[in-house]
Short mmCIF file of C-alpha atoms in Angstrom, two decimals:
data_model
loop_
_atom_site.label_atom_id
_atom_site.label_comp_id
_atom_site.label_asym_id
_atom_site.label_seq_id
_atom_site.Cartn_x
_atom_site.Cartn_y
_atom_site.Cartn_z
CA MET A 1 28.56 -53.56 -2.96
CA ALA A 2 27.45 -51.34 -0.07
CA ALA A 3 27.83 -54.20 2.41
CA ILE A 4 31.41 -54.73 1.24
CA VAL A 5 32.29 -51.04 1.71
CA TYR A 6 30.46 -50.95 5.07
CA SER A 7 32.22 -54.07 6.34
CA SER A 8 35.58 -52.88 5.05
CA ALA A 9 35.19 -49.64 6.98
CA PHE A 10 34.34 -51.50 10.19
CA MET A 11 37.24 -53.89 9.68
CA ALA A 12 39.65 -51.00 9.13
CA MET A 13 38.39 -49.21 12.26
CA SER A 14 38.61 -52.40 14.28
CA LEU A 15 42.19 -53.04 13.22
CA SER A 16 43.25 -49.44 13.83
CA TYR A 17 41.71 -49.38 17.32
CA ALA A 18 43.29 -52.75 18.09
CA TRP A 19 46.68 -51.46 16.96
CA LEU A 20 46.26 -48.26 18.96
CA TRP A 21 45.26 -50.10 22.14
CA THR A 22 48.07 -52.64 21.75
CA TYR A 23 50.59 -49.83 21.34
CA ILE A 24 49.27 -47.93 24.35
CA ALA A 25 49.14 -51.09 26.47
CA ARG A 26 52.82 -51.68 25.73
CA HIS A 27 53.70 -48.04 26.44
CA ARG A 28 51.70 -47.43 29.59
CA GLU A 29 53.39 -44.11 30.23
CA LEU A 30 51.05 -42.79 27.52
CA LEU A 31 48.04 -43.52 29.72
CA SER A 32 46.86 -40.78 32.04
CA ILE A 33 45.97 -43.41 34.66
CA THR A 34 47.65 -46.49 36.07
CA LEU A 35 46.11 -49.83 35.10
CA SER A 36 46.92 -53.19 36.63
CA ASP A 37 48.17 -56.00 34.42
CA GLU A 38 44.81 -57.73 34.87
CA GLU A 39 42.91 -54.61 33.76
CA VAL A 40 45.14 -54.29 30.68
CA ARG A 41 44.52 -57.96 29.81
CA ARG A 42 40.77 -57.55 30.29
CA ARG A 43 40.61 -54.46 28.10
CA THR A 44 42.80 -56.11 25.46
CA VAL A 45 40.34 -58.99 25.16
CA ILE A 46 37.45 -56.52 24.91
CA PHE A 47 39.21 -54.59 22.12
CA LEU A 48 40.40 -57.60 20.14
CA ILE A 49 37.38 -59.91 20.39
CA GLY A 50 35.54 -58.13 17.59
CA ASN A 51 38.25 -58.46 14.95
CA PRO A 52 37.43 -62.02 13.83
CA PHE A 53 33.73 -61.15 13.67
CA TYR A 54 34.40 -58.07 11.55
CA ALA A 55 36.52 -60.26 9.24
CA LEU A 56 33.65 -62.76 9.08
CA ALA A 57 31.23 -59.96 8.23
CA LEU A 58 33.54 -58.78 5.45
CA ALA A 59 33.74 -62.29 3.99
CA LEU A 60 29.96 -62.72 4.21
CA ALA A 61 29.38 -59.32 2.57
CA PHE A 62 29.97 -61.00 -0.77
CA ILE A 63 27.20 -63.52 -0.01
CA SER A 64 24.55 -61.93 2.20
CA PRO A 65 24.36 -58.22 3.00
CA ALA A 66 21.59 -58.86 5.55
CA VAL A 67 23.88 -61.12 7.59
CA VAL A 68 26.50 -58.36 7.60
CA LEU A 69 24.02 -55.96 9.20
CA VAL A 70 23.13 -58.54 11.85
CA ILE A 71 26.78 -59.26 12.71
CA ASN A 72 27.71 -55.57 12.86
CA GLY A 73 24.59 -54.81 14.89
CA LEU A 74 25.38 -57.56 17.40
CA LEU A 75 28.95 -56.27 17.70
CA ALA A 76 27.64 -52.75 18.34
CA VAL A 77 25.39 -54.08 21.10
CA TYR A 78 28.29 -56.08 22.56
CA TYR A 79 30.52 -53.00 22.74
CA MET A 80 27.68 -50.93 24.25
CA VAL A 81 26.99 -53.52 26.93
CA VAL A 82 30.56 -54.46 27.77
CA GLY A 83 31.80 -50.95 27.19
CA VAL A 84 35.23 -49.69 27.98
CA ARG A 85 34.62 -47.35 30.87
CA SER A 86 37.39 -45.22 32.25
CA PRO A 87 38.37 -46.41 35.69
CA ASP A 88 37.61 -44.02 38.51
CA PRO A 89 40.90 -42.33 39.49
CA ALA A 90 39.85 -42.40 43.15
CA GLY A 91 39.28 -46.14 42.98
CA GLU A 92 35.59 -45.77 43.75
CA THR A 93 32.94 -47.71 41.90
CA PRO A 94 29.67 -46.05 40.92
#
């Protein structure tokens, strides 16, 4: 039961962040910086790539709670490594 609640929470967060990013990407005046079309596409892929895996984790929560932890852990590592860093306003790279 805990794996179902845990996965449901991650799925809800994933969908809400995806919706928020999609809305902001379509209304770029809401951004405090200017992003190129390529940067918006790249960040959209980064935001949306986790959704199918969170859905998979939710489905597997009914079968194997351990697998749910592995999937969510791998997604956490993915988002830490890929990260969504704010672009440098001066255009400089660290």
